Coordinates of C-alpha atoms in Angstrom, one line a residue:
M12 CA -85.3 -22.5 52.5
T13 CA -83.9 -20.5 49.5
V14 CA -82.6 -22.3 46.5
W15 CA -81.2 -21.5 43.0
W16 CA -83.7 -21.8 40.1
G17 CA -81.9 -24.9 38.8
T18 CA -81.9 -26.8 42.1
V19 CA -84.8 -29.1 41.2
V20 CA -82.9 -30.2 38.0
E21 CA -79.8 -31.0 40.1
C22 CA -81.9 -33.0 42.6
E23 CA -83.7 -34.9 39.8
S24 CA -80.3 -35.6 38.2
A25 CA -79.0 -37.1 41.5
L26 CA -82.1 -39.3 41.8
A27 CA -81.9 -40.4 38.1
R28 CA -78.1 -41.2 38.4
R29 CA -78.6 -43.4 41.5
R30 CA -81.5 -45.2 39.8
R31 CA -79.4 -45.8 36.6
Q32 CA -76.6 -47.1 38.7
G33 CA -78.9 -49.6 40.4
S34 CA -78.0 -48.2 43.8
F35 CA -81.5 -46.9 44.5
P36 CA -84.5 -49.3 44.7
E37 CA -87.5 -48.2 42.7
A38 CA -89.5 -47.6 45.9
S39 CA -86.7 -45.3 47.2
F40 CA -86.6 -43.5 43.9
R41 CA -90.3 -42.8 44.0
E42 CA -90.1 -41.7 47.7
G43 CA -87.3 -39.3 46.8
Q44 CA -89.4 -37.7 44.0
V45 CA -92.4 -37.3 46.4
L46 CA -90.2 -35.7 49.0
L47 CA -88.6 -33.4 46.5
R48 CA -92.0 -32.2 45.4
D49 CA -93.1 -31.6 49.0
I50 CA -89.9 -29.6 49.7
E51 CA -90.1 -27.8 46.4
A52 CA -93.6 -26.5 47.3
A53 CA -92.1 -24.7 50.3
W54 CA -88.9 -23.2 49.1
Y55 CA -88.1 -19.8 47.8
V56 CA -86.4 -19.7 44.4
V57 CA -83.8 -17.2 43.2
E58 CA -84.6 -16.7 39.6
P59 CA -81.9 -16.3 36.8
S60 CA -80.7 -12.8 36.2
A61 CA -77.8 -11.0 34.7
A62 CA -76.5 -10.1 38.2
V63 CA -76.6 -13.8 39.2
R64 CA -74.8 -14.8 36.0
D65 CA -72.1 -12.1 36.3
K66 CA -71.4 -13.0 40.0
A67 CA -71.2 -16.7 39.0
V68 CA -68.5 -15.9 36.4
R69 CA -66.5 -14.2 39.2
L70 CA -66.9 -17.2 41.5
L71 CA -65.7 -19.5 38.7
W72 CA -62.4 -17.7 38.6
V73 CA -62.0 -17.2 42.4
H74 CA -63.0 -20.7 43.6
G75 CA -62.7 -23.0 40.6
L76 CA -66.3 -24.2 40.9
T77 CA -68.4 -26.0 38.3
A78 CA -70.8 -23.7 36.5
A79 CA -73.8 -25.2 38.4
D80 CA -72.1 -24.7 41.7
A81 CA -71.1 -21.1 40.8
L82 CA -74.7 -20.4 40.0
Q83 CA -75.9 -21.8 43.3
L84 CA -73.4 -19.8 45.3
S85 CA -74.1 -16.7 43.3
A86 CA -77.9 -17.1 43.9
A87 CA -77.2 -17.4 47.6
L88 CA -75.2 -14.2 47.5
A89 CA -78.0 -12.4 45.6
W90 CA -80.5 -13.6 48.1
C91 CA -78.6 -12.2 51.1
E92 CA -77.8 -9.0 49.2
E93 CA -74.1 -9.7 49.2
R94 CA -74.0 -9.9 53.0
P95 CA -73.5 -13.6 53.8
S96 CA -72.4 -13.1 57.4
G97 CA -75.0 -14.7 59.7
H98 CA -76.6 -16.7 56.9
E99 CA -76.4 -20.5 56.6
F100 CA -75.4 -22.4 53.5
V101 CA -76.0 -26.2 53.1
S102 CA -74.1 -28.3 50.5
L103 CA -73.0 -31.9 50.4
D104 CA -70.3 -30.8 47.9
E105 CA -67.1 -30.1 49.7
R106 CA -65.7 -27.7 47.1
L107 CA -68.9 -25.7 47.1
A108 CA -69.1 -25.7 50.9
E109 CA -65.6 -24.4 51.1
A110 CA -66.3 -21.6 48.6
A111 CA -69.4 -20.6 50.5
A112 CA -67.4 -20.4 53.7
L113 CA -64.7 -18.3 52.0
E114 CA -67.5 -16.0 50.8
G115 CA -68.7 -15.5 54.4
F116 CA -71.5 -18.0 54.9
E117 CA -71.9 -20.2 57.9
V118 CA -71.7 -23.6 56.3
L119 CA -73.7 -26.5 57.8
R120 CA -71.8 -29.7 57.2
W121 CA -73.4 -33.1 56.7
Q122 CA -73.1 -35.3 59.8
E123 CA -73.6 -39.1 59.5

């Protein structure tokens, strides 16, 4: 699994938001943090760079993404050396998933 440098911050943000809203019991919150640490130990991180930043700016204008989503997609494009065909992209955010598909990734959609 390859992720953007800021992914752990976004995951922690989601856990914290659910906890603040009261929609996440304390035990589930703690389980989420443990699971995140386990997954984090196994993933490959795309570090910040000028190339990732510049590509993210282009993606903002082309797809209307948030800054964080543009950085995620830009990191994925850097990882695959701008050749997304045949590579999978996972996102629960529909706008980011659509942008990834338009950039050429095979998008894996969430199935409940």
